[in-house]
mmCIF file of C-alpha atoms in Angstrom:
data_model
loop_
_atom_site.group_PDB
_atom_site.id
_atom_site.type_symbol
_atom_site.label_atom_id
_atom_site.label_comp_id
_atom_site.label_asym_id
_atom_site.label_seq_id
_atom_site.Cartn_x
_atom_site.Cartn_y
_atom_site.Cartn_z
ATOM 1 C CA UNK L 1 29.350 77.203 -51.164
ATOM 2 C CA UNK L 2 25.906 78.733 -51.523
ATOM 3 C CA UNK L 3 26.648 82.098 -50.049
ATOM 4 C CA UNK L 4 29.436 84.374 -48.911
ATOM 5 C CA UNK L 5 29.005 86.326 -45.709
ATOM 6 C CA UNK L 6 30.661 89.657 -45.038
ATOM 7 C CA UNK L 7 32.862 88.194 -42.297
ATOM 8 C CA UNK L 8 34.499 85.900 -44.852
ATOM 9 C CA UNK L 9 36.182 88.945 -46.416
ATOM 10 C CA UNK L 10 39.033 91.090 -45.147
ATOM 11 C CA UNK L 11 38.099 94.475 -43.648
ATOM 12 C CA UNK L 12 37.876 97.584 -45.790
ATOM 13 C CA UNK L 13 41.409 98.703 -46.818
ATOM 14 C CA UNK L 14 43.014 95.879 -44.808
ATOM 15 C CA UNK L 15 45.883 95.968 -47.297
ATOM 16 C CA UNK L 16 47.419 99.128 -48.737
ATOM 17 C CA UNK L 17 49.789 98.957 -51.692
ATOM 18 C CA UNK L 18 52.234 101.848 -51.939
ATOM 19 C CA UNK L 19 54.482 102.728 -54.839
ATOM 20 C CA UNK L 20 58.053 102.960 -53.598
ATOM 21 C CA UNK L 21 58.472 106.368 -55.241
ATOM 22 C CA UNK L 22 55.744 107.895 -53.037
ATOM 23 C CA UNK L 23 56.389 105.969 -49.818
ATOM 24 C CA UNK L 24 57.645 109.111 -48.066
ATOM 25 C CA UNK L 25 55.267 111.587 -49.692
ATOM 26 C CA UNK L 26 53.443 113.760 -47.167
ATOM 27 C CA UNK L 27 49.983 112.714 -48.431
ATOM 28 C CA UNK L 28 50.995 109.048 -48.290
ATOM 29 C CA UNK L 29 51.998 109.413 -44.657
ATOM 30 C CA UNK L 30 48.794 111.274 -43.813
ATOM 31 C CA UNK L 31 46.604 108.569 -45.388
ATOM 32 C CA UNK L 32 48.530 105.651 -43.878
ATOM 33 C CA UNK L 33 48.162 107.187 -40.418
ATOM 34 C CA UNK L 34 44.398 106.641 -40.704
ATOM 35 C CA UNK L 35 44.901 102.870 -41.107
ATOM 36 C CA UNK L 36 47.337 101.789 -38.379
ATOM 37 C CA UNK L 37 46.299 98.130 -38.618
ATOM 38 C CA UNK L 38 46.587 97.820 -42.391
ATOM 39 C CA UNK L 39 49.266 95.686 -43.983
ATOM 40 C CA UNK L 40 51.499 97.952 -46.091
ATOM 41 C CA UNK L 41 52.927 96.404 -49.256
ATOM 42 C CA UNK L 42 55.475 98.297 -51.350
ATOM 43 C CA UNK L 43 55.198 97.969 -55.133
ATOM 44 C CA UNK L 44 57.020 99.383 -58.135
ATOM 45 C CA UNK L 45 53.954 100.597 -60.049
ATOM 46 C CA UNK L 46 50.247 100.638 -59.280
ATOM 47 C CA UNK L 47 49.428 98.783 -62.503
ATOM 48 C CA UNK L 48 51.316 95.740 -61.193
ATOM 49 C CA UNK L 49 48.376 95.271 -58.814
ATOM 50 C CA UNK L 50 45.549 97.187 -60.444
ATOM 51 C CA UNK L 51 45.903 95.711 -63.936
ATOM 52 C CA UNK L 52 46.431 92.062 -63.115
ATOM 53 C CA UNK L 53 44.475 89.650 -65.275
ATOM 54 C CA UNK L 54 41.453 87.624 -64.178
ATOM 55 C CA UNK L 55 40.327 89.895 -61.368
ATOM 56 C CA UNK L 56 36.731 89.886 -60.160
ATOM 57 C CA UNK L 57 35.427 93.400 -59.569
ATOM 58 C CA UNK L 58 32.303 91.813 -58.155
ATOM 59 C CA UNK L 59 34.132 90.168 -55.243
ATOM 60 C CA UNK L 60 36.727 92.907 -54.827
ATOM 61 C CA UNK L 61 33.939 95.326 -53.930
ATOM 62 C CA UNK L 62 33.352 93.195 -50.834
ATOM 63 C CA UNK L 63 36.886 93.881 -49.569
ATOM 64 C CA UNK L 64 38.477 96.719 -51.490
ATOM 65 C CA UNK L 65 42.188 97.415 -51.186
ATOM 66 C CA UNK L 66 43.840 100.820 -51.396
ATOM 67 C CA UNK L 67 46.697 101.690 -53.740
ATOM 68 C CA UNK L 68 48.747 104.870 -53.293
ATOM 69 C CA UNK L 69 50.596 105.977 -56.393
ATOM 70 C CA UNK L 70 51.896 108.858 -58.503
ATOM 71 C CA UNK L 71 49.888 110.018 -61.514
ATOM 72 C CA UNK L 72 52.026 110.108 -64.644
ATOM 73 C CA UNK L 73 51.427 110.929 -68.295
ATOM 74 C CA UNK L 74 48.193 112.721 -69.175
ATOM 75 C CA UNK L 75 46.768 114.598 -66.212
ATOM 76 C CA UNK L 76 43.746 116.359 -67.738
ATOM 77 C CA UNK L 77 41.192 114.893 -70.132
ATOM 78 C CA UNK L 78 38.524 116.417 -72.332
ATOM 79 C CA UNK L 79 34.971 115.542 -71.282
ATOM 80 C CA UNK L 80 33.448 112.451 -72.910
ATOM 81 C CA UNK L 81 30.489 112.718 -75.353
ATOM 82 C CA UNK L 82 28.173 110.946 -72.884
ATOM 83 C CA UNK L 83 28.694 113.701 -70.301
ATOM 84 C CA UNK L 84 26.827 116.974 -69.867
ATOM 85 C CA UNK L 85 29.029 120.005 -70.520
ATOM 86 C CA UNK L 86 26.443 122.620 -69.394
ATOM 87 C CA UNK L 87 27.400 125.014 -72.155
ATOM 88 C CA UNK L 88 31.063 125.192 -71.127
ATOM 89 C CA UNK L 89 33.468 125.434 -74.048
ATOM 90 C CA UNK L 90 36.520 124.179 -72.160
ATOM 91 C CA UNK L 91 35.098 121.152 -70.340
ATOM 92 C CA UNK L 92 37.665 118.805 -68.801
ATOM 93 C CA UNK L 93 37.941 116.216 -66.073
ATOM 94 C CA UNK L 94 40.750 114.962 -63.892
ATOM 95 C CA UNK L 95 41.338 111.575 -62.266
ATOM 96 C CA UNK L 96 43.162 112.125 -59.012
ATOM 97 C CA UNK L 97 41.503 108.938 -57.750
ATOM 98 C CA UNK L 98 40.381 105.842 -59.633
ATOM 99 C CA UNK L 99 37.357 103.802 -58.562
ATOM 100 C CA UNK L 100 34.740 104.381 -55.904
ATOM 101 C CA UNK L 101 33.877 103.054 -52.463
ATOM 102 C CA UNK L 102 30.264 102.821 -53.594
ATOM 103 C CA UNK L 103 29.050 99.865 -55.653
ATOM 104 C CA UNK L 104 26.444 101.082 -58.137
ATOM 105 C CA UNK L 105 25.312 98.234 -60.375
ATOM 106 C CA UNK L 106 25.300 100.400 -63.502
ATOM 107 C CA UNK L 107 28.589 102.263 -62.890
ATOM 108 C CA UNK L 108 30.746 102.568 -66.003
ATOM 109 C CA UNK L 109 33.871 102.162 -63.861
ATOM 110 C CA UNK L 110 33.069 98.447 -63.687
ATOM 111 C CA UNK L 111 33.600 98.277 -67.438
ATOM 112 C CA UNK L 112 36.432 100.787 -67.601
ATOM 113 C CA UNK L 113 38.820 99.309 -65.044
ATOM 114 C CA UNK L 114 40.022 95.705 -64.554
ATOM 115 C CA UNK L 115 39.918 96.083 -60.769
ATOM 116 C CA UNK L 116 37.560 97.376 -58.075
ATOM 117 C CA UNK L 117 40.425 98.410 -55.813
ATOM 118 C CA UNK L 118 40.887 102.140 -55.265
ATOM 119 C CA UNK L 119 43.906 104.073 -56.515
ATOM 120 C CA UNK L 120 44.696 107.424 -54.936
ATOM 121 C CA UNK L 121 47.299 109.553 -56.690
ATOM 122 C CA UNK L 122 49.156 111.433 -53.977
ATOM 123 C CA UNK L 123 51.041 113.819 -56.292
ATOM 124 C CA UNK L 124 48.138 116.254 -56.416
ATOM 125 C CA UNK L 125 50.609 119.130 -56.780
ATOM 126 C CA UNK L 126 51.520 117.879 -60.284
ATOM 127 C CA UNK L 127 47.857 117.916 -61.305
ATOM 128 C CA UNK L 128 47.498 121.430 -59.898
ATOM 129 C CA UNK L 129 50.517 122.520 -61.951
ATOM 130 C CA UNK L 130 48.965 121.109 -65.134
ATOM 131 C CA UNK L 131 45.690 122.911 -64.430
ATOM 132 C CA UNK L 132 47.603 126.160 -64.002
ATOM 133 C CA UNK L 133 49.390 125.567 -67.304
ATOM 134 C CA UNK L 134 46.046 125.163 -69.120
ATOM 135 C CA UNK L 135 44.603 128.202 -67.352
ATOM 136 C CA UNK L 136 47.329 130.290 -68.955
ATOM 137 C CA UNK L 137 45.588 129.633 -72.296
ATOM 138 C CA UNK L 138 41.863 129.653 -71.467
ATOM 139 C CA UNK L 139 39.320 129.302 -68.631
ATOM 140 C CA UNK L 140 38.574 125.804 -67.414
ATOM 141 C CA UNK L 141 35.466 123.958 -66.270
ATOM 142 C CA UNK L 142 36.865 120.947 -64.450
ATOM 143 C CA UNK L 143 35.107 117.890 -63.045
ATOM 144 C CA UNK L 144 37.304 116.672 -60.189
ATOM 145 C CA UNK L 145 35.054 113.849 -58.971
ATOM 146 C CA UNK L 146 34.663 112.033 -62.265
ATOM 147 C CA UNK L 147 36.141 108.553 -61.779
ATOM 148 C CA UNK L 148 35.277 108.353 -58.082
ATOM 149 C CA UNK L 149 33.188 110.048 -55.404
ATOM 150 C CA UNK L 150 35.684 112.424 -53.810
ATOM 151 C CA UNK L 151 33.265 113.671 -51.189
ATOM 152 C CA UNK L 152 32.709 110.107 -49.978
ATOM 153 C CA UNK L 153 36.480 109.710 -49.640
ATOM 154 C CA UNK L 154 36.956 113.098 -47.972
ATOM 155 C CA UNK L 155 37.390 111.748 -44.420
ATOM 156 C CA UNK L 156 40.240 109.567 -45.709
ATOM 157 C CA UNK L 157 42.125 111.767 -48.180
ATOM 158 C CA UNK L 158 40.843 115.353 -47.853
ATOM 159 C CA UNK L 159 41.076 116.119 -51.575
ATOM 160 C CA UNK L 160 37.827 118.087 -51.789
ATOM 161 C CA UNK L 161 39.161 120.755 -49.438
ATOM 162 C CA UNK L 162 42.442 120.874 -51.331
ATOM 163 C CA UNK L 163 40.585 121.409 -54.600
ATOM 164 C CA UNK L 164 38.379 124.080 -53.023
ATOM 165 C CA UNK L 165 41.441 125.929 -51.704
ATOM 166 C CA UNK L 166 43.073 125.672 -55.128
ATOM 167 C CA UNK L 167 39.955 126.946 -56.938
ATOM 168 C CA UNK L 168 39.746 129.923 -54.575
ATOM 169 C CA UNK L 169 43.149 131.073 -55.854
ATOM 170 C CA UNK L 170 42.301 130.851 -59.587
ATOM 171 C CA UNK L 171 39.617 133.179 -60.898
ATOM 172 C CA UNK L 172 39.191 131.402 -64.247
ATOM 173 C CA UNK L 173 38.750 127.920 -62.802
ATOM 174 C CA UNK L 174 35.350 126.410 -62.029
ATOM 175 C CA UNK L 175 35.196 122.935 -60.519
ATOM 176 C CA UNK L 176 32.329 120.474 -60.178
ATOM 177 C CA UNK L 177 32.176 117.927 -57.362
ATOM 178 C CA UNK L 178 29.765 115.107 -58.213
ATOM 179 C CA UNK L 179 28.544 112.913 -55.362
ATOM 180 C CA UNK L 180 26.017 110.393 -54.054
ATOM 181 C CA UNK L 181 27.132 110.668 -50.450
ATOM 182 C CA UNK L 182 25.848 112.567 -47.442
ATOM 183 C CA UNK L 183 28.550 114.268 -45.402
ATOM 184 C CA UNK L 184 26.816 116.612 -42.906
ATOM 185 C CA UNK L 185 30.041 117.540 -41.093
ATOM 186 C CA UNK L 186 31.528 118.779 -44.356
ATOM 187 C CA UNK L 187 28.401 120.779 -45.169
ATOM 188 C CA UNK L 188 28.421 122.434 -41.752
ATOM 189 C CA UNK L 189 32.035 123.581 -42.152
ATOM 190 C CA UNK L 190 31.864 124.735 -45.776
ATOM 191 C CA UNK L 191 33.239 128.036 -47.048
ATOM 192 C CA UNK L 192 31.105 128.971 -50.079
ATOM 193 C CA UNK L 193 32.805 129.647 -53.400
ATOM 194 C CA UNK L 194 30.693 130.550 -56.462
ATOM 195 C CA UNK L 195 33.121 128.584 -58.642
ATOM 196 C CA UNK L 196 32.818 125.334 -56.704
ATOM 197 C CA UNK L 197 29.670 123.490 -57.802
ATOM 198 C CA UNK L 198 28.260 120.613 -55.782
ATOM 199 C CA UNK L 199 26.411 118.217 -58.076
ATOM 200 C CA UNK L 200 24.196 115.657 -56.355
ATOM 201 C CA UNK L 201 23.056 112.579 -58.230
ATOM 202 C CA UNK L 202 19.348 112.297 -57.430
ATOM 203 C CA UNK L 203 17.557 108.970 -57.859
ATOM 204 C CA UNK L 204 14.291 107.487 -56.602
ATOM 205 C CA UNK L 205 14.776 105.546 -53.376
ATOM 206 C CA UNK L 206 13.726 102.381 -55.229
ATOM 207 C CA UNK L 207 16.654 102.853 -57.640
ATOM 208 C CA UNK L 208 19.028 103.581 -54.748
ATOM 209 C CA UNK L 209 17.913 100.462 -52.876
ATOM 210 C CA UNK L 210 18.225 98.194 -55.888
ATOM 211 C CA UNK L 211 21.187 99.562 -57.798
ATOM 212 C CA UNK L 212 23.165 102.206 -55.865
ATOM 213 C CA UNK L 213 24.637 100.036 -53.140
ATOM 214 C CA UNK L 214 26.135 101.707 -50.036
ATOM 215 C CA UNK L 215 25.247 105.220 -51.214
ATOM 216 C CA UNK L 216 23.323 107.744 -49.129
ATOM 217 C CA UNK L 217 19.543 107.663 -49.119
ATOM 218 C CA UNK L 218 17.578 110.148 -51.201
ATOM 219 C CA UNK L 219 16.495 111.988 -48.047
ATOM 220 C CA UNK L 220 20.088 112.317 -46.808
ATOM 221 C CA UNK L 221 21.383 113.523 -50.175
ATOM 222 C CA UNK L 222 18.646 116.147 -50.335
ATOM 223 C CA UNK L 223 19.324 117.267 -46.764
ATOM 224 C CA UNK L 224 22.993 117.888 -47.580
ATOM 225 C CA UNK L 225 22.156 119.613 -50.860
ATOM 226 C CA UNK L 226 19.687 121.860 -49.028
ATOM 227 C CA UNK L 227 22.322 122.666 -46.424
ATOM 228 C CA UNK L 228 24.817 123.694 -49.095
ATOM 229 C CA UNK L 229 22.202 125.925 -50.734
ATOM 230 C CA UNK L 230 21.494 127.631 -47.409
ATOM 231 C CA UNK L 231 25.250 128.136 -46.980
ATOM 232 C CA UNK L 232 25.364 129.952 -50.320
ATOM 233 C CA UNK L 233 27.000 127.245 -52.441
ATOM 234 C CA UNK L 234 26.054 126.559 -56.076
ATOM 235 C CA UNK L 235 24.178 123.256 -56.159
ATOM 236 C CA UNK L 236 23.236 121.213 -59.206
ATOM 237 C CA UNK L 237 20.744 118.358 -59.053
ATOM 238 C CA UNK L 238 21.628 115.576 -61.481
ATOM 239 C CA UNK L 239 18.707 113.354 -62.395
ATOM 240 C CA UNK L 240 21.196 111.394 -64.382
ATOM 241 C CA UNK L 241 21.272 108.568 -65.054
ATOM 242 C CA UNK L 242 17.574 107.831 -65.051
ATOM 243 C CA UNK L 243 17.185 104.067 -64.695
ATOM 244 C CA UNK L 244 14.329 102.109 -66.208
ATOM 245 C CA UNK L 245 12.490 99.766 -63.873
ATOM 246 C CA UNK L 246 8.871 98.591 -63.509
ATOM 247 C CA UNK L 247 6.595 101.452 -62.456
ATOM 248 C CA UNK L 248 9.348 103.962 -63.214
ATOM 249 C CA UNK L 249 6.843 106.787 -63.650
ATOM 250 C CA UNK L 250 5.493 106.332 -60.146
ATOM 251 C CA UNK L 251 8.972 106.112 -58.624
ATOM 252 C CA UNK L 252 10.213 109.249 -60.397
ATOM 253 C CA UNK L 253 7.030 111.164 -59.620
ATOM 254 C CA UNK L 254 7.391 110.362 -55.906
ATOM 255 C CA UNK L 255 11.050 111.392 -56.118
ATOM 256 C CA UNK L 256 10.123 114.788 -57.581
ATOM 257 C CA UNK L 257 7.640 115.391 -54.767
ATOM 258 C CA UNK L 258 10.347 114.605 -52.219
ATOM 259 C CA UNK L 259 12.811 116.918 -53.984
ATOM 260 C CA UNK L 260 10.338 119.802 -54.080
ATOM 261 C CA UNK L 261 9.600 119.343 -50.395
ATOM 262 C CA UNK L 262 13.289 119.392 -49.384
ATOM 263 C CA UNK L 263 14.931 121.805 -51.844
ATOM 264 C CA UNK L 264 14.430 125.521 -52.435
ATOM 265 C CA UNK L 265 14.196 125.287 -56.225
ATOM 266 C CA UNK L 266 14.355 129.080 -56.597
ATOM 267 C CA UNK L 267 17.966 128.958 -55.422
ATOM 268 C CA UNK L 268 19.100 125.874 -57.291
ATOM 269 C CA UNK L 269 21.840 126.517 -59.856
ATOM 270 C CA UNK L 270 20.434 124.121 -62.466
ATOM 271 C CA UNK L 271 19.463 120.499 -63.045
ATOM 272 C CA UNK L 272 20.555 117.859 -65.518
ATOM 273 C CA UNK L 273 18.410 115.086 -66.936
ATOM 274 C CA UNK L 274 19.619 112.044 -68.830
ATOM 275 C CA UNK L 275 18.794 108.374 -69.123
ATOM 276 C CA UNK L 276 21.408 105.664 -68.692
ATOM 277 C CA UNK L 277 23.975 105.468 -71.486
ATOM 278 C CA UNK L 278 27.396 103.884 -71.676
ATOM 279 C CA UNK L 279 30.265 103.019 -73.977
ATOM 280 C CA UNK L 280 29.612 99.810 -75.888
ATOM 281 C CA UNK L 281 33.024 98.452 -74.856
ATOM 282 C CA UNK L 282 32.448 99.217 -71.170
ATOM 283 C CA UNK L 283 29.058 97.531 -71.294
ATOM 284 C CA UNK L 284 30.590 94.403 -72.810
ATOM 285 C CA UNK L 285 33.094 94.196 -69.948
ATOM 286 C CA UNK L 286 30.387 94.783 -67.344
ATOM 287 C CA UNK L 287 28.210 92.034 -68.740
ATOM 288 C CA UNK L 288 31.128 89.632 -68.518
ATOM 289 C CA UNK L 289 31.446 90.385 -64.802
ATOM 290 C CA UNK L 290 27.707 90.581 -64.038
ATOM 291 C CA UNK L 291 25.833 87.933 -66.070
ATOM 292 C CA UNK L 292 22.641 88.307 -64.001
ATOM 293 C CA UNK L 293 22.348 92.095 -63.689
ATOM 294 C CA UNK L 294 19.036 93.347 -65.064
ATOM 295 C CA UNK L 295 20.160 96.971 -65.295
ATOM 296 C CA UNK L 296 23.029 96.249 -67.704
ATOM 297 C CA UNK L 297 21.363 93.450 -69.695
ATOM 298 C CA UNK L 298 18.582 95.690 -70.964
ATOM 299 C CA UNK L 299 18.231 95.462 -74.800
ATOM 300 C CA UNK L 300 19.896 98.802 -75.461
ATOM 301 C CA UNK L 301 20.072 100.704 -78.716
ATOM 302 C CA UNK L 302 23.552 101.267 -80.140
ATOM 303 C CA UNK L 303 24.681 104.566 -81.651
ATOM 304 C CA UNK L 304 28.243 105.424 -82.628
ATOM 305 C CA UNK L 305 29.867 103.124 -80.085
ATOM 306 C CA UNK L 306 27.477 104.022 -77.248
ATOM 307 C CA UNK L 307 24.490 102.141 -75.843
ATOM 308 C CA UNK L 308 21.336 103.764 -74.507
ATOM 309 C CA UNK L 309 17.640 103.027 -74.076
ATOM 310 C CA UNK L 310 15.640 102.892 -77.330
ATOM 311 C CA UNK L 311 14.872 106.392 -78.602
ATOM 312 C CA UNK L 312 11.161 106.203 -77.798
ATOM 313 C CA UNK L 313 11.727 105.076 -74.197
ATOM 314 C CA UNK L 314 14.581 107.518 -73.685
ATOM 315 C CA UNK L 315 12.439 110.421 -74.869
ATOM 316 C CA UNK L 316 9.464 109.281 -72.809
ATOM 317 C CA UNK L 317 11.474 109.070 -69.588
ATOM 318 C CA UNK L 318 13.404 112.313 -70.037
ATOM 319 C CA UNK L 319 10.336 114.264 -71.215
ATOM 320 C CA UNK L 320 8.303 112.999 -68.266
ATOM 321 C CA UNK L 321 10.855 114.236 -65.743
ATOM 322 C CA UNK L 322 11.492 117.468 -67.643
ATOM 323 C CA UNK L 323 7.786 118.376 -67.560
ATOM 324 C CA UNK L 324 7.533 117.551 -63.862
ATOM 325 C CA UNK L 325 10.479 119.794 -62.993
ATOM 326 C CA UNK L 326 9.542 122.578 -65.428
ATOM 327 C CA UNK L 327 6.565 123.372 -63.210
ATOM 328 C CA UNK L 328 8.975 124.559 -60.493
ATOM 329 C CA UNK L 329 12.152 125.640 -62.297
ATOM 330 C CA UNK L 330 12.836 127.711 -65.417
ATOM 331 C CA UNK L 331 13.424 125.570 -68.490
ATOM 332 C CA UNK L 332 16.641 127.512 -69.120
ATOM 333 C CA UNK L 333 18.004 125.808 -66.016
ATOM 334 C CA UNK L 334 17.175 122.304 -67.262
ATOM 335 C CA UNK L 335 19.963 120.611 -69.201
ATOM 336 C CA UNK L 336 18.945 117.485 -71.044
ATOM 337 C CA UNK L 337 21.482 115.111 -72.519
ATOM 338 C CA UNK L 338 21.237 114.449 -76.251
ATOM 339 C CA UNK L 339 22.641 111.532 -78.236
#
């Protein structure tokens, strides 16, 4: 067979696996009601499906399945070294959902997980309780859209609004919602909270077209970010990861011009800049799945278990973008990732 057409695959979420322990959970029922035609399969534990051997994340992205489960064990994690912490001492992330409906070629989730199917943990109240326990000891900066794009899943699970409502009740909690989607209806109905930060990944359209499959266009991302700024929400622009490709300078320069045209930079919270980097182990797994992907087969430099562009190229790319943005935004608002 020379090619596989979309109609050869099952529809999106045609099958939903549900742990027996959460079959009657209120969030389970709410999510299942959105998929009346799906085949529901009860399982004992999500790992029985999610962690099977010899899965192909490449093909699973063509027909993802949904798994509803209960999160057990560790509920909060300290931020990884490859992530920006923006000066926050107590920087954590939470995984209330695993995997993403988008299919970015460079996404570390492809190397982190054995499956491309999406797991949604419906026991959000247990995660909230753990956050409250930690808040009794110190403030918390929490990334809630770390191993997924929660805003993209919002029409299906509604977790962004639940997190926003939770944050509004806890004065020492700040949450970050990272996204590559455009959800105008959400933006139009937003209630601003200074401790809920919307962080938009911003990439040149050429990078989006080639590597960030199914994500919103640059213009649509910027339109939503601009709408949130006008509504009074803190907005962060994440030029991270920067991806090397031929004529990268021209692509990133054109991107900056588009950003400056669409966004009121005087009212932006801050920006982050960082070139692509990834765990060496994750990269090894990704290369096994994607033997012909140019973005992950670049001859990276290795440092302490992580892979990144060679120092000279990394500095050239990040410095180029930093100087372009520094003409319109205070340098104190520019966070650049360091090895």
